[in-house]
């Protein structure tokens, strides 16, 4: 600004209109650059989905967990092509804006050359007529060049700030997004569970227009007892669990905690009283100790608590035998080139061992009121499953539990069993009652029992 004003003063020597011509040549430059930066900001928003797809394909191609299937099915080339297609789309969009910018810059350069050239001719002519000295001409040339350079810098900086503000809007949209669950303005404290949790005519779907998953579920989960939920794949068992943890609210109906609608509680406090082991629990790329302590970070330095949880989940012996015990990193993705193959730098657990570790994470918080196990042993062999469930029964004793499993041999031990089918509870009762009823549960149990009997006979014959 100071440069522009200083040299513009020099140009006034030639005549006021000279200063006006040079300064106003910045106006079209500003307008054209602003238009380009608008285009660029819009383009950045537009290519978002393609960039996410590119990221997805490239992470599949580099992820050690995906390597098994990618190699086995020979889909590496296919995924690579899908990735490069996305990159080409992104580059095409970039190029389109780049080309426009190039055209705009070229036009602006011509304009400023025309202004400079015109003024130079004018100054030389005035010098010939003796109106300006040679020194004045040199001064004019320097002033025009300086004003134009300073103006160009001013335009570039203004426009890049403008573009940053346009993109900043994306950030504001994310930051200003409200909570996805309506929060109670003055939440009630969550009392210890005394009577039970009730689902009252709960209807649920993931979004408007999507099919109903639950269509009027009525269910009482009595405190101190274990309720088992069985149902086919996709029946909505895991969805029910998400409603119990208030990861979602029912579309209609209510979930009542000792008669109080859970929407009146602070969700974080409610989740502190509920422990859930999901069937697709995460395996963190951290040490074994941290993997368990993720369930309750106050246990991070409390080896006794961590070990107790690991023992209940039946994974203590496995962890203890790792090269660095509980401090072993449970991943191989961070090793340095020099320590390749050194087990001290990280180990990978089997699927069943990972599941036990997730179980230990769920069990670390002693004070929880409700323990929900969503197919916690699907990756365990029969013997391990029996072992885990014997330990869990002891851990659950006196606690309220919800157990979801396809293994009806495990489910039969629950205090009561409900069958979820077509979005409602279609059967409920104890194992013996449901068998006597001869409904879906009895049929399923018979099928599993027959499977075991058949394989036993096959093995024996
Ligand atoms: P289950 O645990 O009994 O096998 P789920 O509760 O996981 O069944 O799923 C029930 C239904 O809800 C399925 O049809 C599934 O496609 C759908 N579903 C699950 N999670 C989501 C989600 N996040 N968004 C949309 N639909 C979902
Ligand atoms: Mg499920």
Short mmCIF file of C-alpha atoms and ligand atoms in Angstrom, two decimals:
data_model
loop_
_atom_site.label_atom_id
_atom_site.label_comp_id
_atom_site.label_asym_id
_atom_site.label_seq_id
_atom_site.Cartn_x
_atom_site.Cartn_y
_atom_site.Cartn_z
CA UNK A 1 0.00 0.00 0.00
CA UNK A 2 2.84 2.41 0.98
CA UNK A 3 4.78 1.55 -2.19
CA UNK A 4 1.69 2.08 -4.33
CA UNK A 5 0.84 5.42 -2.75
CA UNK A 6 4.46 6.67 -2.83
CA UNK A 7 5.03 5.99 -6.50
CA UNK A 8 1.49 7.05 -7.43
CA UNK A 9 2.55 10.46 -6.09
CA UNK A 10 5.46 10.44 -8.57
CA UNK A 11 3.05 9.60 -11.40
CA UNK A 12 0.96 12.64 -10.49
CA UNK A 13 3.91 14.68 -11.87
CA UNK A 14 2.96 13.48 -15.34
CA UNK A 15 -0.67 14.37 -14.78
CA UNK A 16 -3.44 13.06 -12.50
CA UNK A 17 -4.93 10.83 -15.24
CA UNK A 18 -1.67 8.82 -15.42
CA UNK A 19 -2.00 7.79 -11.76
CA UNK A 20 -5.67 6.97 -12.32
CA UNK A 21 -4.90 4.77 -15.37
CA UNK A 22 -2.20 2.79 -13.54
CA UNK A 23 -4.24 2.33 -10.35
CA UNK A 24 -7.47 1.43 -12.13
CA UNK A 25 -5.71 -1.25 -14.16
CA UNK A 26 -5.73 -3.23 -10.89
CA UNK A 27 -9.55 -3.35 -10.84
CA UNK A 28 -10.05 -5.89 -13.67
CA UNK A 29 -7.16 -7.91 -12.22
CA UNK A 30 -8.85 -8.09 -8.85
CA UNK A 31 -12.22 -9.05 -10.36
CA UNK A 32 -10.80 -11.75 -12.59
CA UNK A 33 -8.68 -13.27 -9.79
CA UNK A 34 -11.63 -13.30 -7.39
CA UNK A 35 -13.70 -15.16 -9.98
CA UNK A 36 -10.93 -17.74 -10.40
CA UNK A 37 -10.57 -18.23 -6.65
CA UNK A 38 -14.34 -18.78 -6.35
CA UNK A 39 -14.06 -21.46 -8.99
CA UNK A 40 -11.14 -23.06 -7.19
CA UNK A 41 -12.97 -23.15 -3.84
CA UNK A 42 -16.04 -24.69 -5.48
CA UNK A 43 -13.80 -27.26 -7.17
CA UNK A 44 -12.22 -28.24 -3.84
CA UNK A 45 -15.72 -28.91 -2.48
CA UNK A 46 -16.71 -30.83 -5.59
CA UNK A 47 -13.77 -33.23 -5.65
CA UNK A 48 -14.25 -34.22 -1.96
CA UNK A 49 -16.08 -37.50 -2.70
CA UNK A 50 -13.50 -38.49 -5.34
CA UNK A 51 -10.68 -37.73 -2.89
CA UNK A 52 -12.34 -39.89 -0.23
CA UNK A 53 -12.68 -42.75 -2.71
CA UNK A 54 -9.03 -42.35 -3.71
CA UNK A 55 -8.04 -42.48 -0.04
CA UNK A 56 -10.16 -45.60 0.44
CA UNK A 57 -8.58 -47.45 -2.50
CA UNK A 58 -5.04 -46.41 -1.62
CA UNK A 59 -5.50 -47.47 2.02
CA UNK A 60 -6.86 -50.86 0.85
CA UNK A 61 -3.75 -51.27 -1.27
CA UNK A 62 -1.40 -50.55 1.64
CA UNK A 63 -3.28 -52.06 4.58
CA UNK A 64 -1.71 -55.28 5.94
CA UNK A 65 -5.16 -56.61 6.96
CA UNK A 66 -6.43 -56.25 3.41
CA UNK A 67 -3.31 -57.81 1.87
CA UNK A 68 -4.60 -61.39 2.40
CA UNK A 69 -7.72 -60.95 0.32
CA UNK A 70 -6.23 -58.54 -2.19
CA UNK A 71 -3.54 -61.10 -3.05
CA UNK A 72 -5.69 -64.20 -2.76
CA UNK A 73 -8.39 -62.83 -5.05
CA UNK A 74 -5.87 -61.07 -7.29
CA UNK A 75 -7.76 -57.78 -7.12
CA UNK A 76 -4.72 -55.52 -6.65
CA UNK A 77 -4.69 -54.35 -10.26
CA UNK A 78 -8.43 -53.75 -10.23
CA UNK A 79 -8.22 -51.64 -7.04
CA UNK A 80 -5.22 -49.79 -8.43
CA UNK A 81 -7.18 -48.92 -11.59
CA UNK A 82 -10.13 -47.73 -9.52
CA UNK A 83 -7.72 -45.55 -7.54
CA UNK A 84 -6.04 -44.05 -10.62
CA UNK A 85 -9.46 -43.34 -12.16
CA UNK A 86 -10.29 -41.23 -9.11
CA UNK A 87 -6.90 -39.50 -9.29
CA UNK A 88 -7.51 -38.71 -12.97
CA UNK A 89 -10.90 -37.21 -12.12
CA UNK A 90 -9.31 -35.07 -9.42
CA UNK A 91 -6.49 -33.97 -11.72
CA UNK A 92 -8.94 -33.15 -14.52
CA UNK A 93 -10.85 -30.80 -12.21
CA UNK A 94 -7.60 -29.18 -11.07
CA UNK A 95 -6.44 -28.77 -14.64
CA UNK A 96 -9.69 -27.10 -15.67
CA UNK A 97 -9.24 -24.40 -13.02
CA UNK A 98 -5.50 -24.16 -13.76
CA UNK A 99 -6.21 -23.51 -17.44
CA UNK A 100 -8.69 -20.79 -16.63
CA UNK A 101 -6.19 -19.23 -14.24
CA UNK A 102 -3.53 -19.36 -16.92
CA UNK A 103 -5.82 -17.58 -19.40
CA UNK A 104 -6.72 -14.93 -16.83
CA UNK A 105 -3.07 -14.37 -15.88
CA UNK A 106 -2.06 -14.05 -19.54
CA UNK A 107 -4.80 -11.49 -20.22
CA UNK A 108 -3.79 -9.51 -17.14
CA UNK A 109 -0.13 -9.56 -18.16
CA UNK A 110 -1.07 -8.20 -21.59
CA UNK A 111 -3.14 -5.48 -19.97
CA UNK A 112 -0.33 -4.36 -17.69
CA UNK A 113 2.15 -4.49 -20.60
CA UNK A 114 -0.20 -2.28 -22.63
CA UNK A 115 -0.48 0.22 -19.77
CA UNK A 116 3.29 0.30 -19.24
CA UNK A 117 4.03 0.57 -22.97
CA UNK A 118 1.45 3.32 -23.50
CA UNK A 119 2.80 5.36 -20.65
CA UNK A 120 6.39 4.90 -21.81
CA UNK A 121 5.51 6.17 -25.30
CA UNK A 122 3.69 9.09 -23.77
CA UNK A 123 6.68 9.94 -21.54
CA UNK A 124 9.16 9.68 -24.42
CA UNK A 125 6.98 11.94 -26.59
CA UNK A 126 6.78 14.50 -23.78
CA UNK A 127 10.58 14.34 -23.45
CA UNK A 128 11.00 14.92 -27.19
CA UNK A 129 8.78 17.97 -26.88
CA UNK A 130 10.98 19.10 -24.00
CA UNK A 131 8.17 18.87 -21.41
CA UNK A 132 10.03 16.17 -19.43
CA UNK A 133 13.74 15.71 -18.81
CA UNK A 134 15.47 12.35 -19.42
CA UNK A 135 15.65 11.96 -15.64
CA UNK A 136 11.85 12.38 -15.44
CA UNK A 137 11.37 9.59 -18.02
CA UNK A 138 13.55 7.22 -16.02
CA UNK A 139 11.58 8.09 -12.91
CA UNK A 140 8.24 7.46 -14.64
CA UNK A 141 9.38 4.07 -15.94
CA UNK A 142 10.53 3.03 -12.47
CA UNK A 143 7.33 4.35 -10.86
CA UNK A 144 5.00 2.52 -13.26
CA UNK A 145 6.87 -0.78 -12.78
CA UNK A 146 6.91 -0.43 -8.99
CA UNK A 147 3.23 0.49 -8.76
CA UNK A 148 2.27 -2.44 -10.95
CA UNK A 149 4.40 -4.93 -9.02
CA UNK A 150 3.05 -3.71 -5.70
CA UNK A 151 -0.53 -3.78 -7.00
CA UNK A 152 -0.09 -7.32 -8.32
CA UNK A 153 1.18 -8.43 -4.88
CA UNK A 154 -1.74 -6.71 -3.24
CA UNK A 155 -4.22 -8.44 -5.54
CA UNK A 156 -2.59 -11.87 -5.05
CA UNK A 157 -2.57 -11.57 -1.26
CA UNK A 158 -6.13 -10.27 -1.08
CA UNK A 159 -7.41 -13.00 -3.35
CA UNK A 160 -5.57 -15.77 -1.53
CA UNK A 161 -7.01 -14.53 1.78
CA UNK A 162 -10.41 -14.49 0.13
CA UNK A 163 -9.96 -18.06 -1.07
CA UNK A 164 -8.81 -19.16 2.39
CA UNK A 165 -11.99 -17.64 3.82
CA UNK A 166 -14.10 -19.48 1.24
CA UNK A 167 -12.48 -22.78 2.27
CA UNK A 168 -12.74 -21.83 5.95
CA UNK A 169 -16.49 -22.10 5.47
CA UNK A 170 -16.10 -25.90 5.13
CA UNK A 171 -14.36 -25.94 8.50
CA UNK A 172 -17.10 -23.83 10.07
CA UNK A 173 -19.77 -26.19 8.75
CA UNK A 174 -18.05 -29.08 10.54
CA UNK A 175 -17.36 -27.17 13.75
CA UNK A 176 -20.86 -25.68 13.95
CA UNK A 177 -22.61 -29.01 13.37
CA UNK A 178 -24.77 -29.54 16.44
CA UNK A 179 -24.84 -32.78 18.42
CA UNK A 180 -26.52 -35.60 16.51
CA UNK A 181 -28.61 -36.45 19.56
CA UNK A 182 -30.86 -33.85 21.19
CA UNK A 183 -29.26 -33.12 24.57
CA UNK A 184 -31.33 -32.43 27.64
CA UNK A 185 -30.68 -28.83 28.80
CA UNK A 186 -30.41 -29.90 32.44
CA UNK A 187 -29.57 -33.60 32.40
CA UNK A 188 -30.43 -35.77 35.38
CA UNK A 189 -27.69 -37.76 37.08
CA UNK A 190 -27.81 -41.44 36.08
CA UNK A 191 -28.75 -43.49 39.17
CA UNK A 192 -27.42 -47.00 39.77
CA UNK A 193 -29.72 -49.47 38.05
CA UNK A 194 -32.12 -51.02 40.57
CA UNK A 195 -35.15 -52.38 38.72
CA UNK A 196 -34.28 -52.70 35.10
CA UNK A 197 -34.25 -51.25 31.61
CA UNK A 198 -37.39 -51.21 29.57
CA UNK A 199 -37.84 -50.74 25.84
CA UNK A 200 -41.36 -49.44 25.38
CA UNK A 201 -42.84 -49.75 21.91
CA UNK A 202 -39.50 -48.94 20.29
CA UNK A 203 -39.54 -48.28 16.57
CA UNK A 204 -36.29 -47.56 14.82
CA UNK A 205 -34.86 -46.94 11.38
CA UNK A 206 -31.46 -45.50 10.52
CA UNK A 207 -32.90 -42.65 8.42
CA UNK A 208 -36.17 -41.47 6.95
CA UNK A 209 -36.96 -43.52 3.91
CA UNK A 210 -34.89 -46.49 5.09
CA UNK A 211 -36.69 -49.69 6.12
CA UNK A 212 -37.76 -50.11 9.73
CA UNK A 213 -35.32 -52.27 11.71
CA UNK A 214 -37.38 -52.38 14.91
CA UNK A 215 -41.18 -52.19 14.70
CA UNK A 216 -42.52 -51.88 18.20
CA UNK A 217 -40.17 -53.75 20.51
CA UNK A 218 -41.39 -54.21 24.08
CA UNK A 219 -38.74 -55.68 26.33
CA UNK A 220 -37.85 -55.61 30.01
CA UNK A 221 -34.24 -56.26 30.97
CA UNK A 222 -34.49 -56.93 34.72
CA UNK A 223 -31.63 -55.72 36.92
CA UNK A 224 -29.29 -58.41 38.22
CA UNK A 225 -30.25 -60.97 35.58
CA UNK A 226 -28.98 -61.92 32.15
CA UNK A 227 -31.25 -61.55 29.17
CA UNK A 228 -30.22 -63.26 25.95
CA UNK A 229 -31.28 -61.99 22.55
CA UNK A 230 -31.29 -64.32 19.58
CA UNK A 231 -32.31 -63.72 16.00
CA UNK A 232 -31.18 -64.19 12.44
CA UNK A 233 -28.48 -62.05 10.80
CA UNK A 234 -29.86 -58.56 10.23
CA UNK A 235 -32.72 -59.05 12.70
CA UNK A 236 -31.66 -55.87 14.53
CA UNK A 237 -29.85 -57.26 17.58
CA UNK A 238 -26.84 -54.94 17.29
CA UNK A 239 -29.20 -52.05 16.55
CA UNK A 240 -30.97 -52.79 19.83
CA UNK A 241 -27.61 -52.64 21.59
CA UNK A 242 -26.84 -49.24 20.03
CA UNK A 243 -30.15 -47.92 21.38
CA UNK A 244 -29.29 -49.24 24.86
CA UNK A 245 -25.97 -47.30 24.78
CA UNK A 246 -27.81 -44.30 23.31
CA UNK A 247 -25.69 -44.15 20.21
CA UNK A 248 -29.06 -43.49 18.56
CA UNK A 249 -32.49 -42.48 19.84
CA UNK A 250 -35.56 -44.54 18.99
CA UNK A 251 -37.51 -43.08 16.08
CA UNK A 252 -40.63 -43.74 18.15
CA UNK A 253 -41.09 -45.11 21.66
CA UNK A 254 -38.62 -44.89 24.53
CA UNK A 255 -35.83 -46.63 26.39
CA UNK A 256 -36.40 -46.33 30.15
CA UNK A 257 -33.68 -46.71 32.79
CA UNK A 258 -35.51 -47.50 36.03
CA UNK A 259 -38.52 -45.76 34.53
CA UNK A 260 -36.61 -42.62 33.40
CA UNK A 261 -36.32 -41.92 29.68
CA UNK A 262 -32.60 -42.18 28.81
CA UNK A 263 -32.97 -38.97 26.78
CA UNK A 264 -33.08 -37.12 30.12
CA UNK A 265 -29.53 -38.23 30.94
CA UNK A 266 -26.19 -36.95 29.75
CA UNK A 267 -25.21 -39.58 27.14
CA UNK A 268 -21.58 -39.64 28.32
CA UNK A 269 -22.65 -40.40 31.89
CA UNK A 270 -25.06 -43.09 30.71
CA UNK A 271 -22.37 -44.73 28.59
CA UNK A 272 -20.12 -44.72 31.66
CA UNK A 273 -22.61 -47.09 33.31
CA UNK A 274 -22.91 -49.40 30.34
CA UNK A 275 -20.11 -51.64 29.11
CA UNK A 276 -20.46 -53.09 25.66
CA UNK A 277 -18.33 -55.49 23.71
CA UNK A 278 -19.36 -55.20 20.08
CA UNK A 279 -18.94 -58.06 17.68
CA UNK A 280 -16.73 -55.87 15.50
CA UNK A 281 -14.61 -54.47 18.37
CA UNK A 282 -11.50 -52.56 17.36
CA UNK A 283 -7.98 -53.87 17.66
CA UNK A 284 -5.89 -50.79 18.45
CA UNK A 285 -2.40 -50.51 17.02
CA UNK A 286 -1.09 -49.97 20.57
CA UNK A 287 0.43 -52.12 23.31
CA UNK A 288 -1.56 -54.97 24.89
CA UNK A 289 -1.84 -52.95 28.08
CA UNK A 290 -3.22 -49.92 26.27
CA UNK A 291 -5.62 -52.12 24.29
CA UNK A 292 -7.25 -53.23 27.54
CA UNK A 293 -7.03 -49.83 29.27
CA UNK A 294 -8.98 -48.21 26.44
CA UNK A 295 -12.05 -49.48 28.32
CA UNK A 296 -11.17 -47.23 31.26
CA UNK A 297 -8.13 -45.00 30.97
CA UNK A 298 -7.79 -44.68 34.76
CA UNK A 299 -6.52 -48.28 34.64
CA UNK A 300 -3.64 -47.36 32.32
CA UNK A 301 -1.03 -47.66 35.06
CA UNK A 302 -2.89 -50.17 37.23
CA UNK A 303 -1.37 -53.48 36.20
CA UNK A 304 -3.44 -55.43 38.75
CA UNK A 305 -6.73 -54.28 37.23
CA UNK A 306 -5.52 -54.88 33.70
CA UNK A 307 -4.37 -58.38 34.58
CA UNK A 308 -7.62 -59.19 36.37
CA UNK A 309 -9.65 -58.20 33.29
CA UNK A 310 -7.31 -60.21 31.05
CA UNK A 311 -7.67 -63.24 33.30
CA UNK A 312 -11.46 -63.06 33.21
CA UNK A 313 -11.36 -62.84 29.43
CA UNK A 314 -8.92 -65.77 29.38
CA UNK A 315 -6.17 -63.90 27.55
CA UNK A 316 -3.67 -63.33 30.39
CA UNK A 317 -1.46 -66.32 29.56
CA UNK A 318 -1.24 -65.34 25.90
CA UNK A 319 -0.28 -61.74 26.72
CA UNK A 320 2.17 -62.77 29.42
CA UNK A 321 4.08 -64.94 26.93
CA UNK A 322 4.48 -62.15 24.36
CA UNK A 323 8.10 -60.97 23.87
CA UNK A 324 7.56 -57.91 26.03
CA UNK A 325 4.51 -59.13 27.93
CA UNK A 326 1.77 -56.53 28.29
CA UNK A 327 4.09 -53.90 26.82
CA UNK A 328 4.23 -55.66 23.45
CA UNK A 329 2.96 -53.58 20.57
CA UNK A 330 0.07 -55.46 18.93
CA UNK A 331 0.85 -54.48 15.38
CA UNK A 332 3.66 -54.78 12.86
CA UNK A 333 3.03 -51.55 11.01
CA UNK A 334 5.43 -49.30 12.92
CA UNK A 335 8.66 -51.29 12.77
CA UNK A 336 11.76 -49.58 11.40
CA UNK A 337 13.64 -51.03 8.43
CA UNK A 338 16.49 -52.12 10.75
CA UNK A 339 14.35 -54.25 13.10
CA UNK A 340 12.32 -56.08 10.50
CA UNK A 341 11.38 -59.52 11.79
CA UNK A 342 12.24 -58.70 15.40
CA UNK A 343 9.18 -59.83 17.43
CA UNK A 344 10.03 -57.30 20.13
CA UNK A 345 8.91 -54.55 17.77
CA UNK A 346 5.37 -55.90 17.56
CA UNK A 347 3.22 -59.03 17.34
CA UNK A 348 -0.09 -59.76 15.71
CA UNK A 349 -2.75 -61.70 17.65
CA UNK A 350 -5.15 -64.21 16.12
CA UNK A 351 -8.80 -63.30 15.57
CA UNK A 352 -9.93 -65.24 18.65
CA UNK A 353 -7.17 -63.74 20.81
CA UNK A 354 -8.15 -60.27 19.63
CA UNK A 355 -11.74 -61.00 20.57
CA UNK A 356 -10.66 -62.01 24.07
CA UNK A 357 -8.64 -58.81 24.30
CA UNK A 358 -11.75 -56.79 23.34
CA UNK A 359 -13.63 -58.69 26.02
CA UNK A 360 -10.99 -57.73 28.60
CA UNK A 361 -11.44 -54.11 27.49
CA UNK A 362 -15.17 -54.43 28.15
CA UNK A 363 -14.59 -55.97 31.56
CA UNK A 364 -12.01 -53.48 32.86
CA UNK A 365 -14.61 -51.14 34.34
CA UNK A 366 -15.79 -52.93 37.46
CA UNK A 367 -18.49 -50.43 38.40
CA UNK A 368 -20.68 -50.65 35.30
CA UNK A 369 -24.37 -51.44 35.80
CA UNK A 370 -25.06 -53.10 32.50
CA UNK A 371 -22.77 -55.46 30.60
CA UNK A 372 -23.72 -56.01 26.98
CA UNK A 373 -21.96 -58.71 24.99
CA UNK A 374 -22.78 -58.66 21.28
CA UNK A 375 -21.54 -61.98 19.93
CA UNK A 376 -18.39 -61.77 22.06
CA UNK A 377 -17.19 -65.25 21.22
CA UNK A 378 -18.04 -65.72 17.54
CA UNK A 379 -14.34 -66.14 16.66
CA UNK A 380 -13.57 -68.57 19.48
CA UNK A 381 -13.32 -72.31 19.17
CA UNK A 382 -15.85 -74.38 21.10
CA UNK A 383 -13.53 -75.12 24.00
CA UNK A 384 -12.40 -71.50 24.32
CA UNK A 385 -15.99 -70.34 24.13
CA UNK A 386 -17.04 -72.63 26.95
CA UNK A 387 -14.09 -71.42 29.00
CA UNK A 388 -14.85 -67.72 28.35
CA UNK A 389 -18.50 -68.10 29.19
CA UNK A 390 -17.79 -69.92 32.44
CA UNK A 391 -15.54 -67.00 33.46
CA UNK A 392 -18.08 -64.46 32.23
CA UNK A 393 -20.87 -66.03 34.24
CA UNK A 394 -18.81 -65.45 37.33
CA UNK A 395 -18.04 -61.87 36.26
CA UNK A 396 -21.69 -61.18 35.45
CA UNK A 397 -23.03 -62.58 38.68
CA UNK A 398 -25.37 -60.03 40.23
CA UNK A 399 -24.85 -57.65 37.29
CA UNK A 400 -27.37 -56.90 34.62
CA UNK A 401 -26.39 -58.50 31.39
CA UNK A 402 -27.50 -58.63 27.77
CA UNK A 403 -26.00 -61.46 25.80
CA UNK A 404 -26.26 -61.86 22.07
CA UNK A 405 -25.01 -65.08 20.56
CA UNK A 406 -25.75 -67.52 17.80
CA UNK A 407 -24.50 -70.38 19.93
CA UNK A 408 -27.65 -71.54 21.64
CA UNK A 409 -25.64 -73.77 23.96
CA UNK A 410 -24.37 -70.52 25.55
CA UNK A 411 -27.69 -68.71 25.37
CA UNK A 412 -29.54 -71.44 27.27
CA UNK A 413 -27.72 -70.46 30.45
CA UNK A 414 -29.31 -66.98 30.46
CA UNK A 415 -32.11 -66.20 32.90
CA UNK A 416 -34.45 -65.36 30.07
CA UNK A 417 -34.26 -65.52 26.31
CA UNK A 418 -36.01 -63.35 23.73
CA UNK A 419 -36.22 -63.96 20.01
CA UNK A 420 -36.07 -60.91 17.74
CA UNK A 421 -37.76 -61.48 14.38
CA UNK A 422 -39.35 -59.09 11.86
CA UNK A 423 -38.58 -56.12 14.13
CA UNK A 424 -40.49 -57.39 17.17
CA UNK A 425 -39.94 -59.77 20.07
CA UNK A 426 -41.62 -62.89 18.74
CA UNK A 427 -40.86 -65.29 21.61
CA UNK A 428 -39.72 -64.92 25.20
CA UNK A 429 -39.12 -67.26 28.12
CA UNK A 430 -36.55 -69.59 29.60
CA UNK A 431 -34.78 -72.16 27.46
CA UNK A 432 -37.10 -74.95 28.59
CA UNK A 433 -40.22 -72.84 28.04
CA UNK A 434 -39.17 -71.88 24.52
CA UNK A 435 -38.32 -75.48 23.64
CA UNK A 436 -41.72 -76.58 24.93
CA UNK A 437 -43.38 -73.82 22.89
CA UNK A 438 -41.94 -75.38 19.73
CA UNK A 439 -41.46 -72.02 17.89
CA UNK A 440 -38.55 -70.44 16.03
CA UNK A 441 -36.16 -70.85 18.96
CA UNK A 442 -36.94 -74.54 19.31
CA UNK A 443 -36.45 -75.03 15.56
CA UNK A 444 -33.12 -73.19 15.64
CA UNK A 445 -31.93 -75.13 18.66
CA UNK A 446 -32.91 -78.41 17.06
CA UNK A 447 -31.00 -77.44 13.91
CA UNK A 448 -27.81 -76.63 15.86
CA UNK A 449 -28.12 -79.73 18.04
CA UNK A 450 -28.66 -81.86 14.94
CA UNK A 451 -25.56 -80.27 13.38
CA UNK A 452 -23.47 -81.29 16.37
CA UNK A 453 -24.97 -84.77 16.45
CA UNK A 454 -24.40 -85.28 12.72
CA UNK A 455 -20.77 -84.19 12.90
CA UNK A 456 -20.21 -86.44 15.93
CA UNK A 457 -21.61 -89.46 14.11
CA UNK A 458 -19.59 -88.60 11.01
CA UNK A 459 -16.42 -88.40 13.04
CA UNK A 460 -17.20 -91.67 14.81
CA UNK A 461 -18.06 -93.55 11.66
P1 LIG B 1 -27.98 -58.06 13.67
O1 LIG B 1 -27.03 -57.54 14.72
O2 LIG B 1 -29.22 -58.67 14.25
O3 LIG B 1 -27.34 -59.01 12.72
P2 LIG B 1 -28.10 -55.27 12.84
O4 LIG B 1 -28.77 -54.62 13.99
O5 LIG B 1 -26.64 -55.10 12.74
O6 LIG B 1 -28.49 -56.82 12.79
O7 LIG B 1 -28.76 -54.73 11.50
C1 LIG B 1 -30.14 -54.67 11.33
C2 LIG B 1 -30.47 -53.97 10.00
O8 LIG B 1 -30.06 -52.61 10.08
C3 LIG B 1 -29.76 -54.57 8.80
O9 LIG B 1 -30.70 -54.68 7.76
C4 LIG B 1 -28.68 -53.58 8.45
O10 LIG B 1 -28.50 -53.50 7.07
C5 LIG B 1 -29.23 -52.26 8.98
N1 LIG B 1 -28.15 -51.41 9.50
C6 LIG B 1 -27.26 -51.71 10.47
N2 LIG B 1 -26.43 -50.68 10.74
C7 LIG B 1 -26.81 -49.68 9.90
C8 LIG B 1 -26.36 -48.33 9.68
N3 LIG B 1 -25.36 -47.79 10.40
N4 LIG B 1 -27.00 -47.60 8.74
C9 LIG B 1 -28.03 -48.12 8.04
N5 LIG B 1 -28.50 -49.37 8.20
C10 LIG B 1 -27.92 -50.14 9.11
MG1 LIG B 2 -25.09 -57.91 15.09
#
